[in-house]
PDB file of C-alpha atoms in Angstrom:
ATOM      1  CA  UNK A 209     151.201  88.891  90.263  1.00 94.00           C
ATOM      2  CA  UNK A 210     151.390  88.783  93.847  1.00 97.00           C
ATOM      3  CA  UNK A 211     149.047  91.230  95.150  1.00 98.00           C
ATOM      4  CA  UNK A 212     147.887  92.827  98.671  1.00 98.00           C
ATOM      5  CA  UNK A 213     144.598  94.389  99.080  1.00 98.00           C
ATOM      6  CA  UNK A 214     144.118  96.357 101.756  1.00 98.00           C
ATOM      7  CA  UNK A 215     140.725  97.314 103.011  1.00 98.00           C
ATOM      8  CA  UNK A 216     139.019 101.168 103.571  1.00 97.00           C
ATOM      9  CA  UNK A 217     138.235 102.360 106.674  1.00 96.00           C
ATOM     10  CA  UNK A 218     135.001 100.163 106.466  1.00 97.00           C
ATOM     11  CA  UNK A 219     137.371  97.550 107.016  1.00 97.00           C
ATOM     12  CA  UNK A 220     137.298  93.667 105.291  1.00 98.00           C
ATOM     13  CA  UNK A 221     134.024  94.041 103.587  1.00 97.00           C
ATOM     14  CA  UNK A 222     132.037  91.644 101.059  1.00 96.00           C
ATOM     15  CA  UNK A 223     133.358  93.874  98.328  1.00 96.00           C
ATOM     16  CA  UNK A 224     136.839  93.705  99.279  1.00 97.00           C
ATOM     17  CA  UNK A 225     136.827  89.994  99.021  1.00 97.00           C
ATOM     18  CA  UNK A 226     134.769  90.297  95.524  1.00 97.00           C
ATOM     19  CA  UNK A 227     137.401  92.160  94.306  1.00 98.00           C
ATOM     20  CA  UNK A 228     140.203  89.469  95.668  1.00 98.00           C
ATOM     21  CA  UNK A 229     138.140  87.121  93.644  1.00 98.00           C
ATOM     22  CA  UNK A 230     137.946  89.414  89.901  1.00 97.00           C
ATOM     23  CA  UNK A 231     141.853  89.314  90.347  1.00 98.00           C
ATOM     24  CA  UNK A 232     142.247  86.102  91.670  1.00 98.00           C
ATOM     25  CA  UNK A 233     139.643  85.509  88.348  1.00 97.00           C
ATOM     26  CA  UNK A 234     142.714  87.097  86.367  1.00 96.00           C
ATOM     27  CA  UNK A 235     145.119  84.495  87.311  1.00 96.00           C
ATOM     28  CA  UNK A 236     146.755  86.424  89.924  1.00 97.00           C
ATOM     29  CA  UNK A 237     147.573  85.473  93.769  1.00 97.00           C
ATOM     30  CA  UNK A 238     145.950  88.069  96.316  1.00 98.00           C
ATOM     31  CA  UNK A 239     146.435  88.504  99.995  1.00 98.00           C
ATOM     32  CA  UNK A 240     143.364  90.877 101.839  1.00 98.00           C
ATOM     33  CA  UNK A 241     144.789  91.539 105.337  1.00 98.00           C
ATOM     34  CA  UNK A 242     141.825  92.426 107.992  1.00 98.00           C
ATOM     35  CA  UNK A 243     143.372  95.277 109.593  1.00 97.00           C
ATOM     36  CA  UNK A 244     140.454  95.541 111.827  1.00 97.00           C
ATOM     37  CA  UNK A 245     140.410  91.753 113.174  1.00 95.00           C
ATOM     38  CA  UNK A 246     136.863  91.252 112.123  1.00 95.00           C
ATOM     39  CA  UNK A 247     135.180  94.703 112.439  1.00 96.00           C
ATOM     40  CA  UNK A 248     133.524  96.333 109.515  1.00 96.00           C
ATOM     41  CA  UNK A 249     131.408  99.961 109.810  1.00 96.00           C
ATOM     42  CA  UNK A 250     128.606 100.726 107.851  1.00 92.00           C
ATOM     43  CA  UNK A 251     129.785 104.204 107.572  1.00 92.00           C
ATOM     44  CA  UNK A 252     132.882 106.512 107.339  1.00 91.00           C
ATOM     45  CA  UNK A 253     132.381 108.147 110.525  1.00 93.00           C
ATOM     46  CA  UNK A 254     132.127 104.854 112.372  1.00 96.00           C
ATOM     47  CA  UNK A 255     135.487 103.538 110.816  1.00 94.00           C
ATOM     48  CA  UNK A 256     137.734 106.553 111.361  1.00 94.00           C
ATOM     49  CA  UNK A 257     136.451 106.300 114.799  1.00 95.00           C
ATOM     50  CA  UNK A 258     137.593 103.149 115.290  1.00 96.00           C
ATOM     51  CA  UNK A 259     140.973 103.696 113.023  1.00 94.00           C
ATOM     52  CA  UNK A 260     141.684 106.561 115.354  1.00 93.00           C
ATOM     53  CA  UNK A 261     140.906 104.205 118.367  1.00 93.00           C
ATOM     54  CA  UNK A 262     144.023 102.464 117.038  1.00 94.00           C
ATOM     55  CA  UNK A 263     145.840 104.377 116.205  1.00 93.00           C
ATOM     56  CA  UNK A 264     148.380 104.518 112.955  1.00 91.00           C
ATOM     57  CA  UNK A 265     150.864 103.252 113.833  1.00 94.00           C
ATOM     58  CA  UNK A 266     149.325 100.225 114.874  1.00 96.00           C
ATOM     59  CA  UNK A 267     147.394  99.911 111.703  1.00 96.00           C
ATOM     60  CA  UNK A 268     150.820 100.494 109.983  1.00 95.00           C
ATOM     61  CA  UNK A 269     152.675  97.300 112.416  1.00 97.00           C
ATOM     62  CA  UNK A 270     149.339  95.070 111.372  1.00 97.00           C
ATOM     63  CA  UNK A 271     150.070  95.694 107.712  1.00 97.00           C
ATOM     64  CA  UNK A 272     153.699  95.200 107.658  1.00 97.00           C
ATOM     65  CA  UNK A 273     153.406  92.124 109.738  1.00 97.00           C
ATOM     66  CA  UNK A 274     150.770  90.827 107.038  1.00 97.00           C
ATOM     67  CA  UNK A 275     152.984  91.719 103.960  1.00 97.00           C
ATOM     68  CA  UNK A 276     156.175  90.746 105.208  1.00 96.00           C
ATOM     69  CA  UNK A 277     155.856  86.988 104.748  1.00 96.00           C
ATOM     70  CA  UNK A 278     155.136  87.536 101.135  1.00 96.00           C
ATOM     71  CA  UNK A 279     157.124  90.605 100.665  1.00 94.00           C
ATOM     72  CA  UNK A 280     160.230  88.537  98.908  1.00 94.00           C
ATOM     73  CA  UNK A 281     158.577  87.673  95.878  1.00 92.00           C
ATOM     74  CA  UNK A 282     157.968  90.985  95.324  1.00 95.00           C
ATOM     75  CA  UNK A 283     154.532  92.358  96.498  1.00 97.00           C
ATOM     76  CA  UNK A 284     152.108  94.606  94.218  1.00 98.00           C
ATOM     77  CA  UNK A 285     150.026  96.529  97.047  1.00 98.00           C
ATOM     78  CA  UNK A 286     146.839  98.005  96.341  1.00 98.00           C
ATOM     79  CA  UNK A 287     144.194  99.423  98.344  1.00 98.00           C
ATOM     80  CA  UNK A 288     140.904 100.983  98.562  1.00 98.00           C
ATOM     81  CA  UNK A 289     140.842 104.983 100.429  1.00 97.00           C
ATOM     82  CA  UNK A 290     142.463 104.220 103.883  1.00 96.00           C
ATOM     83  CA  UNK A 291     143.693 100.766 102.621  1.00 97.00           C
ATOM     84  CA  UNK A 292     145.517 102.866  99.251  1.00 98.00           C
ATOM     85  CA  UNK A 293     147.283 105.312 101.759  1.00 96.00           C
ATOM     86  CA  UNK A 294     148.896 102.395 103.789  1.00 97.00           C
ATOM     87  CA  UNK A 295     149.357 100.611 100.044  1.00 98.00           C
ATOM     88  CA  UNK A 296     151.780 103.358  99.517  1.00 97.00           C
ATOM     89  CA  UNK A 297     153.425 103.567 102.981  1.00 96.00           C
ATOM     90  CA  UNK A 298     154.476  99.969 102.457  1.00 97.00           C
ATOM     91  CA  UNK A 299     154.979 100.102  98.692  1.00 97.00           C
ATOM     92  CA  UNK A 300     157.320 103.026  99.500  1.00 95.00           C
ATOM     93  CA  UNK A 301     159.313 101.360 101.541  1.00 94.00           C
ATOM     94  CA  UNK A 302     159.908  97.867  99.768  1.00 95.00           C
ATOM     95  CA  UNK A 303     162.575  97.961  97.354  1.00 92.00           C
ATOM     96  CA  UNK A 304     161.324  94.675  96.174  1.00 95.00           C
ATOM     97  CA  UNK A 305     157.206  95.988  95.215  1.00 96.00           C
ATOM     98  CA  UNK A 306     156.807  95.434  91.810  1.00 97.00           C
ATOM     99  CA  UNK A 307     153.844  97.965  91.569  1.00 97.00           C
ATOM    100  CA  UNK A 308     151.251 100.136  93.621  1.00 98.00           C
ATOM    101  CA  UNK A 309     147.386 100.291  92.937  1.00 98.00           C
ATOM    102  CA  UNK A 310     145.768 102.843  94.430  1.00 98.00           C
ATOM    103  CA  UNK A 311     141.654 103.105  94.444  1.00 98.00           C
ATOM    104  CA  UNK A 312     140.201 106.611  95.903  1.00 97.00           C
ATOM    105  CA  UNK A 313     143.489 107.506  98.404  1.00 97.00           C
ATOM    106  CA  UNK A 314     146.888 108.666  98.542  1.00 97.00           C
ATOM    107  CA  UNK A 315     149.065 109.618 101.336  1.00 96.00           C
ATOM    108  CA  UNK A 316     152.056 111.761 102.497  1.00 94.00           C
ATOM    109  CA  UNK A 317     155.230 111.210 100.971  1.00 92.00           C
ATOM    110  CA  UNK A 318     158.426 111.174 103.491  1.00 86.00           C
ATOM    111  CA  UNK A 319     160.908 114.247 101.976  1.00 85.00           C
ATOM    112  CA  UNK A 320     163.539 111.550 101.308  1.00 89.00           C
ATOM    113  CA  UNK A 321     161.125 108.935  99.584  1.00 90.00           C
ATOM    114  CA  UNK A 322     162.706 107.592  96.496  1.00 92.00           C
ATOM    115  CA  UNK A 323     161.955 104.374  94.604  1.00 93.00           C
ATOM    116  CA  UNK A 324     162.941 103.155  91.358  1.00 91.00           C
ATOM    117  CA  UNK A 325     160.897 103.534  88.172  1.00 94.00           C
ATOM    118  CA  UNK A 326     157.841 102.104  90.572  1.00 97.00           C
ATOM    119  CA  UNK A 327     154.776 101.869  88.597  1.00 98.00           C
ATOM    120  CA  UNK A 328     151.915 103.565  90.055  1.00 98.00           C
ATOM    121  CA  UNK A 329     148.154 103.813  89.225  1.00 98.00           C
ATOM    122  CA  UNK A 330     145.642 106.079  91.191  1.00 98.00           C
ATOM    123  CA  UNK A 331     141.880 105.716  90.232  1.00 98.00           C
ATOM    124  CA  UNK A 332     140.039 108.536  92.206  1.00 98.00           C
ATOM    125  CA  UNK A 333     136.424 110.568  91.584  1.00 97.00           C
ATOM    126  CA  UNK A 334     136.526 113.981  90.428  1.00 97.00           C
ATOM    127  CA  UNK A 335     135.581 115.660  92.872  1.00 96.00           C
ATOM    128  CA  UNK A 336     136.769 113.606  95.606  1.00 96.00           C
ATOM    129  CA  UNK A 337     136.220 115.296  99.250  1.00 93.00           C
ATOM    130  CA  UNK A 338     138.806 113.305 100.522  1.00 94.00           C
ATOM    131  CA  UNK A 339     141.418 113.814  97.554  1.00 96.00           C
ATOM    132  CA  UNK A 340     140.823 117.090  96.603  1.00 95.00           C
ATOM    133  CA  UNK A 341     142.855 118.653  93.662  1.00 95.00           C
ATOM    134  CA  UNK A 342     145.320 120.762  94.856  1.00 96.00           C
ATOM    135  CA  UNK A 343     146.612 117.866  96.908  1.00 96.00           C
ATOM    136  CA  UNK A 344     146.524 115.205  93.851  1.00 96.00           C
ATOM    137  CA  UNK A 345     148.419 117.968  92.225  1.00 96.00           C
ATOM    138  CA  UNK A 346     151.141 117.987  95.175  1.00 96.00           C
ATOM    139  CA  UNK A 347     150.970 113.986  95.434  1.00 97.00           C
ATOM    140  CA  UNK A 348     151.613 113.368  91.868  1.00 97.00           C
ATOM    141  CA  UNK A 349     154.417 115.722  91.775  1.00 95.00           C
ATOM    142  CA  UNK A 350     155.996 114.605  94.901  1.00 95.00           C
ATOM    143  CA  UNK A 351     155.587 111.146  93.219  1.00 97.00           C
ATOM    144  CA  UNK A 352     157.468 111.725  90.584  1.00 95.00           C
ATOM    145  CA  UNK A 353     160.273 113.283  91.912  1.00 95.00           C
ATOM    146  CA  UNK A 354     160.840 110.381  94.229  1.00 95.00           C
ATOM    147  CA  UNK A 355     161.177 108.168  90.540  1.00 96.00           C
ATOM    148  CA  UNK A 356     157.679 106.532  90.643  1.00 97.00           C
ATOM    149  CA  UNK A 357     156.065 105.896  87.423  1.00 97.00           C
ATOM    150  CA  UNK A 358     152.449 107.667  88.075  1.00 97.00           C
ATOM    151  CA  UNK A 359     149.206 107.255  85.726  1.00 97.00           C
ATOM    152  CA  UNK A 360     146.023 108.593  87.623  1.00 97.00           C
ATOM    153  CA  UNK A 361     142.622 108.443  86.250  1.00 98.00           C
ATOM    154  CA  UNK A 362     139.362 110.552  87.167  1.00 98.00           C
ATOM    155  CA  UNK A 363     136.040 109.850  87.459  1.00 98.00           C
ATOM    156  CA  UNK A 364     133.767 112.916  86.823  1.00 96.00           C
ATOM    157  CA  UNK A 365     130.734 112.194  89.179  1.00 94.00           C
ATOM    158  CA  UNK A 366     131.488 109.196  90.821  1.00 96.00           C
ATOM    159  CA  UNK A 367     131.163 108.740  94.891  1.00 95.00           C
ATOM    160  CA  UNK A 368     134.392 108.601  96.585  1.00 96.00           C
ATOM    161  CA  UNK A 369     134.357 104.775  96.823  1.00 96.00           C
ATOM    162  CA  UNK A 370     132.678 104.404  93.877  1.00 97.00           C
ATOM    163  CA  UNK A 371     133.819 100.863  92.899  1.00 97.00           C
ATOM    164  CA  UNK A 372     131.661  99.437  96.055  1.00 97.00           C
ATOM    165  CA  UNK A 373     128.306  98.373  95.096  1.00 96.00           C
ATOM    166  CA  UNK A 374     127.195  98.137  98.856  1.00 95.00           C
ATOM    167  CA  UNK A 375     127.693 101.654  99.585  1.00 95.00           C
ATOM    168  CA  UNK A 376     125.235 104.813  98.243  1.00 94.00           C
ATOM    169  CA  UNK A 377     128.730 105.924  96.331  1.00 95.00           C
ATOM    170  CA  UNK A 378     128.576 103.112  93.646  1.00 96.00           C
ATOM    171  CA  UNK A 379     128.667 103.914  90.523  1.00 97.00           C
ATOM    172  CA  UNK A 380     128.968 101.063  88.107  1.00 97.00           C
ATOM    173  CA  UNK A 381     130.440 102.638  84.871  1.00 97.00           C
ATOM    174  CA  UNK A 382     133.042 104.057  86.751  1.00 98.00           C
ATOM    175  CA  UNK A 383     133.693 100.897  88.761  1.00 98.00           C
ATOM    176  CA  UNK A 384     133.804  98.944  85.507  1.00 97.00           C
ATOM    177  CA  UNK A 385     136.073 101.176  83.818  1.00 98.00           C
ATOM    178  CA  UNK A 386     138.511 101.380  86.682  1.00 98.00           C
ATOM    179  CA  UNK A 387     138.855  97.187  86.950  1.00 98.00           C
ATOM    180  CA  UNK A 388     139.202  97.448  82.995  1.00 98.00           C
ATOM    181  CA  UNK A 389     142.215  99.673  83.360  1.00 98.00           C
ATOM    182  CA  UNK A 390     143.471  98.196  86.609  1.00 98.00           C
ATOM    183  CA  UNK A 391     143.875  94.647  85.258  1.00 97.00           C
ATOM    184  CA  UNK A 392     145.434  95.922  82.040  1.00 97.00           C
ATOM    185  CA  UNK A 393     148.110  97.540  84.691  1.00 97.00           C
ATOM    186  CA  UNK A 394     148.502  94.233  86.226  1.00 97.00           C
ATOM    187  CA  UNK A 395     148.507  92.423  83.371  1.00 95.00           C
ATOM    188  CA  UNK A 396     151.367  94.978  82.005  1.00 94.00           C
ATOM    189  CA  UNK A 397     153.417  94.006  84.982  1.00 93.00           C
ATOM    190  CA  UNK A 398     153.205  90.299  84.545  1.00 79.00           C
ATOM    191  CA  UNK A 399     154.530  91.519  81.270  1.00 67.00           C
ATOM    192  CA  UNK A 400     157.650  92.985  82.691  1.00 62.00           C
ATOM    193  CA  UNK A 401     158.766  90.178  85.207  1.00 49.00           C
ATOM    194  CA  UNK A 402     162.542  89.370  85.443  1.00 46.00           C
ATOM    195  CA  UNK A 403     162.726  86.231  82.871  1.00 39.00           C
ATOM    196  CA  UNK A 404     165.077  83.397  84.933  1.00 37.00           C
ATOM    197  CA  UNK A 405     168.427  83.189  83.309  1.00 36.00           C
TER     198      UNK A 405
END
């Protein structure tokens, strides 16, 4: 698959390009935009600072500028946190995204969002301060009625970016688990590719 990783608020971090490499391990072709232009924060605080500093809809202009060379052959995004929520901005509004990946974030849905039959996985910890229920609740439902195809597993205990082993959040089971299932999504969508006629 064709996939584009976008980065958290931490921006393009050594763990953002390890994960490029486990999926570029699993024979697929991966894009990780730096939405920051070489910044990365060692905390949350400092990186919503700076996101704020720039806004969103400039954030939003960098990442459809970075996906739309690649956006014909018909993009899976992905994301981790901030990098999920503009994942599914962009995967929203491409009729041509083959799937969405979403790792601890979400965001809004417009009222008219629809897609068609989109597959779309959320991995997110349970509790997750920044994904609390009620609004997963909300998000899935909303997903659903605009046709998206929505599997979302929890991680009981994890860290909100739990699959990062540079941050105090990491926690490995639930990082391995989450890859497990991830790549079996990705692998399902190779699966599922348009054969040539």
């Amino acid at each position: 698959m064709n996939i584009m990783l976008f980065h958290s608020t931490h921006g393009l971090t050594p763990a953002v390009r390890q994960a490029a490499d486990r999926l570029r391990a699993a024979g697929h072709q991966v894009w990780t935009p730096d939405l920051f232009e070489g910044r990365t924060f060692g905390t949350v605080e400092e990186g919503m600072a700076f996101q704020d500093e720039l806004g969103k809809d400039e954030l939003l202009k960098r990442a459809v500028l970075a996906a739309a060379p690649y956006s014909e052959r018909g993009l899976v995004y992905a994301g981790f946190s901030l990098g999920a929520s503009i994942a599914q901005t962009l995967a929203l509004g491409d009729d041509k995204a083959r799937g969405l990946l979403l790792l601890h974030g979400t965001s809004d849905l417009a009222p008219n969002a629809s897609v068609d039959g989109l597959p779309v996985q959320l991995h997110v910890a349970e509790p997750d301060p920044f994904e609390p229920d009620e609004w997963l609740s909300a998000w899935y439902l909303q997903m659903g009625r605009a046709g998206a195809d929505v599997e979302v597993y929890r991680y009981a205990g994890a860290g909100h970016l739990y699959t990062d082993p540079d941050l105090p959040d990491y926690d490995e089971e639930a990082a391995e688990a989450t890859w497990r299932v991830a790549l079996g999504f990705l692998g399902s969508l190779e699966d599922e590719r348009p054969q040539a006629g």
